[in-house]
Amino acid sequence: MIKGSGRATTAAVWRELKRQRNPDQAAILRRFFKTAPGDYGAGDEFWGLKVPQIRAILAQFQVVPLAVADDLLASTVHEARFFALVALLGAYRQGGKSEKQAIYDFYLARRQRVNNWDLVDVSAPGIVGRHLPVGGGRSVLARLAASPSLWSRRIAMVATLDHIRRGHLANTFWLAPRVLDDPEDLMHKATGWMLREAGKRDEAALEAFLSCHAPRMPRTMLRYAIERLPPDRRRAWLAVPSLMKKTPRGTR
């Protein structure tokens, strides 16, 4: 699954994560990921490891069994969940058909543990997006997008990035109208991001989407979507009267 020198155990991974704890960095990350009571990341525990450190720990192991990933995903420690998701992503890339299906099913069954925006963004395209047929899988995307969980909804939207990267934009433009009324700023940003990425590949398709939906788009979503358009076109779209009553406060 993951190339390295040995088979991971839960104890071995915890030992390495604990060894590299950084309380000063952890304090910064707690603020950055909004972990105060009432914020989207409330209850998330940080140990202060940076992404390159986590990836370096992962590189020590040849195999990360699903049982170990399951243990780590159950943790309140953010870096442990991040480790598990990056391990699953690497295993999915290298796995055969049956292993890919097992990892996809495992991921969706435990998606409530994929509960911060970086965890979603690092894993959803390469597991959910890659597993769904290009331009298909809409029943799965619709079910996730209708979830009361912000993170399940973000998984649906960000999963379409894999299809965009492969030159297929239909699912992004199909899903985006279904989340225009989402109350969460993190969904506005994710949707605007996906629209921007689609527009980098087909600017005319993005502008056609905006012609239909710009008045209903939250301002944050619109600003993200038009970020790569020429300045005159950005100004034109920002001048479109908004039908939104208000824009939620930023959270990222």
PDB file of C-alpha atoms in Angstrom:
ATOM      1  CA  MET A   1       0.000   0.000   0.000  1.00  0.00           C
ATOM      2  CA  ILE A   2       2.420   2.705   1.238  1.00  0.00           C
ATOM      3  CA  LYS A   3       6.110   2.136   0.482  1.00  0.00           C
ATOM      4  CA  GLY A   4       8.519   2.269   3.420  1.00  0.00           C
ATOM      5  CA  SER A   5      10.409  -0.007   5.749  1.00  0.00           C
ATOM      6  CA  GLY A   6       7.652  -1.783   7.620  1.00  0.00           C
ATOM      7  CA  ARG A   7       4.038  -2.452   8.446  1.00  0.00           C
ATOM      8  CA  ALA A   8       2.421   0.312  10.469  1.00  0.00           C
ATOM      9  CA  THR A   9       0.859  -0.364  13.816  1.00  0.00           C
ATOM     10  CA  THR A  10      -1.304   2.099  15.697  1.00  0.00           C
ATOM     11  CA  ALA A  11       1.292   2.243  18.486  1.00  0.00           C
ATOM     12  CA  ALA A  12       4.146   2.957  16.063  1.00  0.00           C
ATOM     13  CA  VAL A  13       2.298   5.812  14.379  1.00  0.00           C
ATOM     14  CA  TRP A  14       1.279   7.332  17.719  1.00  0.00           C
ATOM     15  CA  ARG A  15       4.868   7.109  18.911  1.00  0.00           C
ATOM     16  CA  GLU A  16       6.128   9.126  15.947  1.00  0.00           C
ATOM     17  CA  LEU A  17       3.314  11.686  16.129  1.00  0.00           C
ATOM     18  CA  LYS A  18       3.923  12.223  19.850  1.00  0.00           C
ATOM     19  CA  ARG A  19       7.669  12.523  19.355  1.00  0.00           C
ATOM     20  CA  GLN A  20       7.193  15.489  17.031  1.00  0.00           C
ATOM     21  CA  ARG A  21       4.579  17.396  19.047  1.00  0.00           C
ATOM     22  CA  ASN A  22       5.071  21.164  18.998  1.00  0.00           C
ATOM     23  CA  PRO A  23       2.925  23.062  21.532  1.00  0.00           C
ATOM     24  CA  ASP A  24       3.685  26.492  20.056  1.00  0.00           C
ATOM     25  CA  GLN A  25       2.678  25.391  16.569  1.00  0.00           C
ATOM     26  CA  ALA A  26      -0.372  23.625  18.013  1.00  0.00           C
ATOM     27  CA  ALA A  27      -1.614  26.909  19.490  1.00  0.00           C
ATOM     28  CA  ILE A  28      -1.325  28.561  16.083  1.00  0.00           C
ATOM     29  CA  LEU A  29      -3.192  25.715  14.397  1.00  0.00           C
ATOM     30  CA  ARG A  30      -5.994  25.785  16.970  1.00  0.00           C
ATOM     31  CA  ARG A  31      -6.635  29.418  16.083  1.00  0.00           C
ATOM     32  CA  PHE A  32      -6.268  28.881  12.333  1.00  0.00           C
ATOM     33  CA  PHE A  33      -8.711  25.970  12.278  1.00  0.00           C
ATOM     34  CA  LYS A  34     -11.284  27.722  14.484  1.00  0.00           C
ATOM     35  CA  THR A  35     -11.449  25.326  17.419  1.00  0.00           C
ATOM     36  CA  ALA A  36     -13.117  27.658  19.930  1.00  0.00           C
ATOM     37  CA  PRO A  37     -16.540  26.627  21.257  1.00  0.00           C
ATOM     38  CA  GLY A  38     -19.195  27.279  18.624  1.00  0.00           C
ATOM     39  CA  ASP A  39     -16.707  27.407  15.736  1.00  0.00           C
ATOM     40  CA  TYR A  40     -16.649  24.830  12.953  1.00  0.00           C
ATOM     41  CA  GLY A  41     -13.583  23.092  14.401  1.00  0.00           C
ATOM     42  CA  ALA A  42     -14.716  23.046  18.020  1.00  0.00           C
ATOM     43  CA  GLY A  43     -13.251  20.077  19.869  1.00  0.00           C
ATOM     44  CA  ASP A  44     -10.503  19.404  17.337  1.00  0.00           C
ATOM     45  CA  GLU A  45      -7.197  18.720  19.104  1.00  0.00           C
ATOM     46  CA  PHE A  46      -3.882  19.740  17.521  1.00  0.00           C
ATOM     47  CA  TRP A  47      -0.390  18.543  18.322  1.00  0.00           C
ATOM     48  CA  GLY A  48       1.405  21.039  16.116  1.00  0.00           C
ATOM     49  CA  LEU A  49       2.787  18.841  13.330  1.00  0.00           C
ATOM     50  CA  LYS A  50       3.064  20.327   9.865  1.00  0.00           C
ATOM     51  CA  VAL A  51       2.001  18.457   6.737  1.00  0.00           C
ATOM     52  CA  PRO A  52       5.586  17.597   5.605  1.00  0.00           C
ATOM     53  CA  GLN A  53       6.240  16.040   9.023  1.00  0.00           C
ATOM     54  CA  ILE A  54       3.121  13.890   8.762  1.00  0.00           C
ATOM     55  CA  ARG A  55       4.048  12.758   5.266  1.00  0.00           C
ATOM     56  CA  ALA A  56       7.587  11.952   6.424  1.00  0.00           C
ATOM     57  CA  ILE A  57       6.192   9.747   9.184  1.00  0.00           C
ATOM     58  CA  LEU A  58       3.947   7.998   6.670  1.00  0.00           C
ATOM     59  CA  ALA A  59       6.945   7.341   4.418  1.00  0.00           C
ATOM     60  CA  GLN A  60       8.472   5.195   7.170  1.00  0.00           C
ATOM     61  CA  PHE A  61       5.855   2.502   6.640  1.00  0.00           C
ATOM     62  CA  GLN A  62       5.345   0.084   3.793  1.00  0.00           C
ATOM     63  CA  VAL A  63       1.752  -0.779   4.689  1.00  0.00           C
ATOM     64  CA  VAL A  64      -0.888   1.051   6.728  1.00  0.00           C
ATOM     65  CA  PRO A  65      -3.684  -1.476   7.369  1.00  0.00           C
ATOM     66  CA  LEU A  66      -7.286  -0.307   7.351  1.00  0.00           C
ATOM     67  CA  ALA A  67      -7.562  -1.254  11.019  1.00  0.00           C
ATOM     68  CA  VAL A  68      -4.768   1.179  11.851  1.00  0.00           C
ATOM     69  CA  ALA A  69      -6.371   3.910   9.735  1.00  0.00           C
ATOM     70  CA  ASP A  70      -9.625   3.218  11.572  1.00  0.00           C
ATOM     71  CA  ASP A  71      -7.958   3.658  14.962  1.00  0.00           C
ATOM     72  CA  LEU A  72      -6.347   6.932  13.914  1.00  0.00           C
ATOM     73  CA  LEU A  73      -9.517   8.307  12.349  1.00  0.00           C
ATOM     74  CA  ALA A  74     -11.324   7.714  15.640  1.00  0.00           C
ATOM     75  CA  SER A  75      -8.915  10.057  17.414  1.00  0.00           C
ATOM     76  CA  THR A  76      -9.670  13.647  18.365  1.00  0.00           C
ATOM     77  CA  VAL A  77      -6.094  14.504  17.320  1.00  0.00           C
ATOM     78  CA  HIS A  78      -6.241  16.276  13.972  1.00  0.00           C
ATOM     79  CA  GLU A  79      -2.821  15.128  12.800  1.00  0.00           C
ATOM     80  CA  ALA A  80      -3.721  11.486  13.442  1.00  0.00           C
ATOM     81  CA  ARG A  81      -6.797  11.789  11.235  1.00  0.00           C
ATOM     82  CA  PHE A  82      -4.759  13.598   8.588  1.00  0.00           C
ATOM     83  CA  PHE A  83      -2.173  10.797   8.655  1.00  0.00           C
ATOM     84  CA  ALA A  84      -4.911   8.180   8.209  1.00  0.00           C
ATOM     85  CA  LEU A  85      -6.477   9.997   5.273  1.00  0.00           C
ATOM     86  CA  VAL A  86      -3.193  10.525   3.428  1.00  0.00           C
ATOM     87  CA  ALA A  87      -2.411   6.838   3.972  1.00  0.00           C
ATOM     88  CA  LEU A  88      -5.818   5.884   2.548  1.00  0.00           C
ATOM     89  CA  LEU A  89      -5.265   8.168  -0.412  1.00  0.00           C
ATOM     90  CA  GLY A  90      -1.916   6.578  -1.231  1.00  0.00           C
ATOM     91  CA  ALA A  91      -3.324   3.092  -0.798  1.00  0.00           C
ATOM     92  CA  TYR A  92      -6.227   3.899  -3.095  1.00  0.00           C
ATOM     93  CA  ARG A  93      -3.872   5.135  -5.820  1.00  0.00           C
ATOM     94  CA  GLN A  94      -1.804   1.956  -5.674  1.00  0.00           C
ATOM     95  CA  GLY A  95      -4.581  -0.543  -5.025  1.00  0.00           C
ATOM     96  CA  GLY A  96      -6.324  -2.941  -7.340  1.00  0.00           C
ATOM     97  CA  LYS A  97     -10.025  -2.818  -8.109  1.00  0.00           C
ATOM     98  CA  SER A  98     -11.185  -4.660  -4.987  1.00  0.00           C
ATOM     99  CA  GLU A  99      -8.879  -2.672  -2.720  1.00  0.00           C
ATOM    100  CA  LYS A 100     -10.065   0.617  -4.223  1.00  0.00           C
ATOM    101  CA  GLN A 101     -13.677  -0.380  -3.596  1.00  0.00           C
ATOM    102  CA  ALA A 102     -12.875  -1.336  -0.003  1.00  0.00           C
ATOM    103  CA  ILE A 103     -11.140   1.985   0.669  1.00  0.00           C
ATOM    104  CA  TYR A 104     -13.953   3.984  -0.953  1.00  0.00           C
ATOM    105  CA  ASP A 105     -16.574   2.167   1.136  1.00  0.00           C
ATOM    106  CA  PHE A 106     -14.447   2.554   4.269  1.00  0.00           C
ATOM    107  CA  TYR A 107     -14.041   6.284   3.655  1.00  0.00           C
ATOM    108  CA  LEU A 108     -17.725   6.979   3.113  1.00  0.00           C
ATOM    109  CA  ALA A 109     -18.714   4.896   6.123  1.00  0.00           C
ATOM    110  CA  ARG A 110     -16.388   6.989   8.316  1.00  0.00           C
ATOM    111  CA  ARG A 111     -16.861  10.358   6.672  1.00  0.00           C
ATOM    112  CA  GLN A 112     -18.109  11.890   9.950  1.00  0.00           C
ATOM    113  CA  ARG A 113     -14.468  11.656  11.054  1.00  0.00           C
ATOM    114  CA  VAL A 114     -13.351  13.697   8.026  1.00  0.00           C
ATOM    115  CA  ASN A 115     -14.420  16.776   9.905  1.00  0.00           C
ATOM    116  CA  ASN A 116     -12.310  19.754   8.980  1.00  0.00           C
ATOM    117  CA  TRP A 117     -11.764  21.481   5.662  1.00  0.00           C
ATOM    118  CA  ASP A 118      -8.162  20.370   5.158  1.00  0.00           C
ATOM    119  CA  LEU A 119      -9.118  16.747   5.858  1.00  0.00           C
ATOM    120  CA  VAL A 120     -11.846  16.943   3.234  1.00  0.00           C
ATOM    121  CA  ASP A 121      -9.707  18.724   0.693  1.00  0.00           C
ATOM    122  CA  VAL A 122      -6.753  16.336   0.920  1.00  0.00           C
ATOM    123  CA  SER A 123      -8.891  13.198   0.577  1.00  0.00           C
ATOM    124  CA  ALA A 124     -12.214  13.747  -1.207  1.00  0.00           C
ATOM    125  CA  PRO A 125     -10.922  14.298  -4.777  1.00  0.00           C
ATOM    126  CA  GLY A 126      -8.536  11.346  -4.768  1.00  0.00           C
ATOM    127  CA  ILE A 127     -10.888   8.852  -3.138  1.00  0.00           C
ATOM    128  CA  VAL A 128     -14.516   9.828  -3.769  1.00  0.00           C
ATOM    129  CA  GLY A 129     -13.928  11.828  -6.952  1.00  0.00           C
ATOM    130  CA  ARG A 130     -11.532   9.280  -8.418  1.00  0.00           C
ATOM    131  CA  HIS A 131     -13.830   6.364  -7.588  1.00  0.00           C
ATOM    132  CA  LEU A 132     -16.972   7.818  -9.121  1.00  0.00           C
ATOM    133  CA  PRO A 133     -17.256   7.497 -12.908  1.00  0.00           C
ATOM    134  CA  VAL A 134     -16.361  10.693 -14.735  1.00  0.00           C
ATOM    135  CA  GLY A 135     -19.555  12.685 -15.143  1.00  0.00           C
ATOM    136  CA  GLY A 136     -21.451  10.100 -13.090  1.00  0.00           C
ATOM    137  CA  GLY A 137     -22.004   9.119  -9.512  1.00  0.00           C
ATOM    138  CA  ARG A 138     -24.624  11.813  -9.133  1.00  0.00           C
ATOM    139  CA  SER A 139     -26.807   9.849  -6.751  1.00  0.00           C
ATOM    140  CA  VAL A 140     -23.831   9.684  -4.368  1.00  0.00           C
ATOM    141  CA  LEU A 141     -23.003  13.366  -4.809  1.00  0.00           C
ATOM    142  CA  ALA A 142     -26.623  14.388  -4.336  1.00  0.00           C
ATOM    143  CA  ARG A 143     -26.944  12.319  -1.165  1.00  0.00           C
ATOM    144  CA  LEU A 144     -23.778  13.822   0.297  1.00  0.00           C
ATOM    145  CA  ALA A 145     -24.769  17.335  -0.752  1.00  0.00           C
ATOM    146  CA  ALA A 146     -28.125  16.961   1.004  1.00  0.00           C
ATOM    147  CA  SER A 147     -26.535  15.882   4.285  1.00  0.00           C
ATOM    148  CA  PRO A 148     -27.001  17.972   7.437  1.00  0.00           C
ATOM    149  CA  SER A 149     -23.221  17.638   7.890  1.00  0.00           C
ATOM    150  CA  LEU A 150     -21.165  20.506   6.475  1.00  0.00           C
ATOM    151  CA  TRP A 151     -18.271  18.112   5.917  1.00  0.00           C
ATOM    152  CA  SER A 152     -20.316  15.604   3.902  1.00  0.00           C
ATOM    153  CA  ARG A 153     -21.562  18.467   1.735  1.00  0.00           C
ATOM    154  CA  ARG A 154     -18.019  19.721   1.243  1.00  0.00           C
ATOM    155  CA  ILE A 155     -16.873  16.187   0.342  1.00  0.00           C
ATOM    156  CA  ALA A 156     -19.467  16.142  -2.452  1.00  0.00           C
ATOM    157  CA  MET A 157     -18.384  19.475  -3.875  1.00  0.00           C
ATOM    158  CA  VAL A 158     -14.620  19.038  -3.564  1.00  0.00           C
ATOM    159  CA  ALA A 159     -14.787  15.491  -4.962  1.00  0.00           C
ATOM    160  CA  THR A 160     -15.621  17.008  -8.356  1.00  0.00           C
ATOM    161  CA  LEU A 161     -12.098  18.459  -8.491  1.00  0.00           C
ATOM    162  CA  ASP A 162     -10.800  15.092  -9.671  1.00  0.00           C
ATOM    163  CA  HIS A 163     -13.180  15.180 -12.648  1.00  0.00           C
ATOM    164  CA  ILE A 164     -12.199  18.771 -13.424  1.00  0.00           C
ATOM    165  CA  ARG A 165      -8.546  17.770 -13.473  1.00  0.00           C
ATOM    166  CA  ARG A 166      -9.408  15.085 -15.986  1.00  0.00           C
ATOM    167  CA  GLY A 167     -11.207  17.630 -18.187  1.00  0.00           C
ATOM    168  CA  HIS A 168     -14.802  16.752 -17.268  1.00  0.00           C
ATOM    169  CA  LEU A 169     -16.708  19.692 -15.811  1.00  0.00           C
ATOM    170  CA  ALA A 170     -20.301  18.503 -15.947  1.00  0.00           C
ATOM    171  CA  ASN A 171     -20.607  17.306 -12.347  1.00  0.00           C
ATOM    172  CA  THR A 172     -19.294  20.585 -10.957  1.00  0.00           C
ATOM    173  CA  PHE A 173     -21.772  22.659 -12.949  1.00  0.00           C
ATOM    174  CA  TRP A 174     -24.553  20.173 -12.077  1.00  0.00           C
ATOM    175  CA  LEU A 175     -23.872  20.187  -8.342  1.00  0.00           C
ATOM    176  CA  ALA A 176     -23.125  23.871  -7.770  1.00  0.00           C
ATOM    177  CA  PRO A 177     -26.722  25.118  -8.239  1.00  0.00           C
ATOM    178  CA  ARG A 178     -27.868  22.592  -5.647  1.00  0.00           C
ATOM    179  CA  VAL A 179     -25.760  24.196  -2.924  1.00  0.00           C
ATOM    180  CA  LEU A 180     -26.303  27.882  -3.691  1.00  0.00           C
ATOM    181  CA  ASP A 181     -28.467  28.267  -0.600  1.00  0.00           C
ATOM    182  CA  ASP A 182     -26.079  26.451   1.723  1.00  0.00           C
ATOM    183  CA  PRO A 183     -25.770  28.476   4.950  1.00  0.00           C
ATOM    184  CA  GLU A 184     -22.078  27.735   5.515  1.00  0.00           C
ATOM    185  CA  ASP A 185     -19.285  30.009   4.326  1.00  0.00           C
ATOM    186  CA  LEU A 186     -16.969  27.013   3.968  1.00  0.00           C
ATOM    187  CA  MET A 187     -19.366  25.633   1.354  1.00  0.00           C
ATOM    188  CA  HIS A 188     -19.493  28.957  -0.454  1.00  0.00           C
ATOM    189  CA  LYS A 189     -15.710  28.904  -0.663  1.00  0.00           C
ATOM    190  CA  ALA A 190     -15.532  25.282  -1.765  1.00  0.00           C
ATOM    191  CA  THR A 191     -18.146  25.797  -4.474  1.00  0.00           C
ATOM    192  CA  GLY A 192     -16.524  28.984  -5.722  1.00  0.00           C
ATOM    193  CA  TRP A 193     -13.175  27.198  -5.780  1.00  0.00           C
ATOM    194  CA  MET A 194     -14.565  24.338  -7.896  1.00  0.00           C
ATOM    195  CA  LEU A 195     -16.233  26.805 -10.275  1.00  0.00           C
ATOM    196  CA  ARG A 196     -12.973  28.711 -10.593  1.00  0.00           C
ATOM    197  CA  GLU A 197     -11.089  25.499 -11.409  1.00  0.00           C
ATOM    198  CA  ALA A 198     -13.719  24.572 -13.992  1.00  0.00           C
ATOM    199  CA  GLY A 199     -13.513  28.071 -15.462  1.00  0.00           C
ATOM    200  CA  LYS A 200      -9.749  27.759 -15.889  1.00  0.00           C
ATOM    201  CA  ARG A 201     -10.499  24.942 -18.333  1.00  0.00           C
ATOM    202  CA  ASP A 202     -13.614  26.396 -19.954  1.00  0.00           C
ATOM    203  CA  GLU A 203     -14.140  30.089 -19.328  1.00  0.00           C
ATOM    204  CA  ALA A 204     -17.213  30.229 -21.550  1.00  0.00           C
ATOM    205  CA  ALA A 205     -18.876  27.454 -19.543  1.00  0.00           C
ATOM    206  CA  LEU A 206     -18.209  29.321 -16.317  1.00  0.00           C
ATOM    207  CA  GLU A 207     -19.678  32.529 -17.703  1.00  0.00           C
ATOM    208  CA  ALA A 208     -22.732  30.627 -18.930  1.00  0.00           C
ATOM    209  CA  PHE A 209     -23.178  29.288 -15.396  1.00  0.00           C
ATOM    210  CA  LEU A 210     -22.804  32.774 -13.956  1.00  0.00           C
ATOM    211  CA  SER A 211     -25.356  34.151 -16.404  1.00  0.00           C
ATOM    212  CA  CYS A 212     -27.929  31.808 -14.858  1.00  0.00           C
ATOM    213  CA  HIS A 213     -26.898  31.866 -11.226  1.00  0.00           C
ATOM    214  CA  ALA A 214     -24.780  34.906 -10.302  1.00  0.00           C
ATOM    215  CA  PRO A 215     -27.621  36.858  -8.624  1.00  0.00           C
ATOM    216  CA  ARG A 216     -28.306  33.956  -6.243  1.00  0.00           C
ATOM    217  CA  MET A 217     -24.682  33.207  -5.470  1.00  0.00           C
ATOM    218  CA  PRO A 218     -23.322  34.296  -2.106  1.00  0.00           C
ATOM    219  CA  ARG A 219     -20.742  37.015  -2.653  1.00  0.00           C
ATOM    220  CA  THR A 220     -17.913  34.858  -1.328  1.00  0.00           C
ATOM    221  CA  MET A 221     -18.789  32.080  -3.767  1.00  0.00           C
ATOM    222  CA  LEU A 222     -18.972  34.538  -6.642  1.00  0.00           C
ATOM    223  CA  ARG A 223     -15.645  36.161  -5.781  1.00  0.00           C
ATOM    224  CA  TYR A 224     -13.907  32.801  -5.647  1.00  0.00           C
ATOM    225  CA  ALA A 225     -15.490  31.700  -8.925  1.00  0.00           C
ATOM    226  CA  ILE A 226     -14.412  34.742 -10.917  1.00  0.00           C
ATOM    227  CA  GLU A 227     -10.928  35.086  -9.445  1.00  0.00           C
ATOM    228  CA  ARG A 228      -9.167  34.018 -12.673  1.00  0.00           C
ATOM    229  CA  LEU A 229     -11.353  35.980 -15.098  1.00  0.00           C
ATOM    230  CA  PRO A 230      -9.993  39.150 -16.726  1.00  0.00           C
ATOM    231  CA  PRO A 231     -10.401  42.263 -14.539  1.00  0.00           C
ATOM    232  CA  ASP A 232     -13.153  43.772 -16.681  1.00  0.00           C
ATOM    233  CA  ARG A 233     -15.217  40.585 -16.479  1.00  0.00           C
ATOM    234  CA  ARG A 234     -14.719  40.361 -12.708  1.00  0.00           C
ATOM    235  CA  ARG A 235     -15.975  43.902 -12.316  1.00  0.00           C
ATOM    236  CA  ALA A 236     -18.973  43.144 -14.487  1.00  0.00           C
ATOM    237  CA  TRP A 237     -19.973  40.100 -12.474  1.00  0.00           C
ATOM    238  CA  LEU A 238     -19.499  41.874  -9.163  1.00  0.00           C
ATOM    239  CA  ALA A 239     -21.829  44.593 -10.423  1.00  0.00           C
ATOM    240  CA  VAL A 240     -24.669  42.091 -10.888  1.00  0.00           C
ATOM    241  CA  PRO A 241     -27.300  42.843  -8.215  1.00  0.00           C
ATOM    242  CA  SER A 242     -27.395  40.166  -5.561  1.00  0.00           C
ATOM    243  CA  LEU A 243     -30.600  38.435  -4.490  1.00  0.00           C
ATOM    244  CA  MET A 244     -28.916  37.258  -1.306  1.00  0.00           C
ATOM    245  CA  LYS A 245     -30.209  38.928   1.854  1.00  0.00           C
ATOM    246  CA  LYS A 246     -26.867  38.672   3.589  1.00  0.00           C
ATOM    247  CA  THR A 247     -23.493  36.971   3.367  1.00  0.00           C
ATOM    248  CA  PRO A 248     -22.475  34.796   6.357  1.00  0.00           C
ATOM    249  CA  ARG A 249     -19.360  35.786   8.229  1.00  0.00           C
ATOM    250  CA  GLY A 250     -16.112  34.240   7.014  1.00  0.00           C
ATOM    251  CA  THR A 251     -14.830  31.140   8.727  1.00  0.00           C
ATOM    252  CA  ARG A 252     -11.649  30.298   6.893  1.00  0.00           C
TER     253      ARG A 252
END
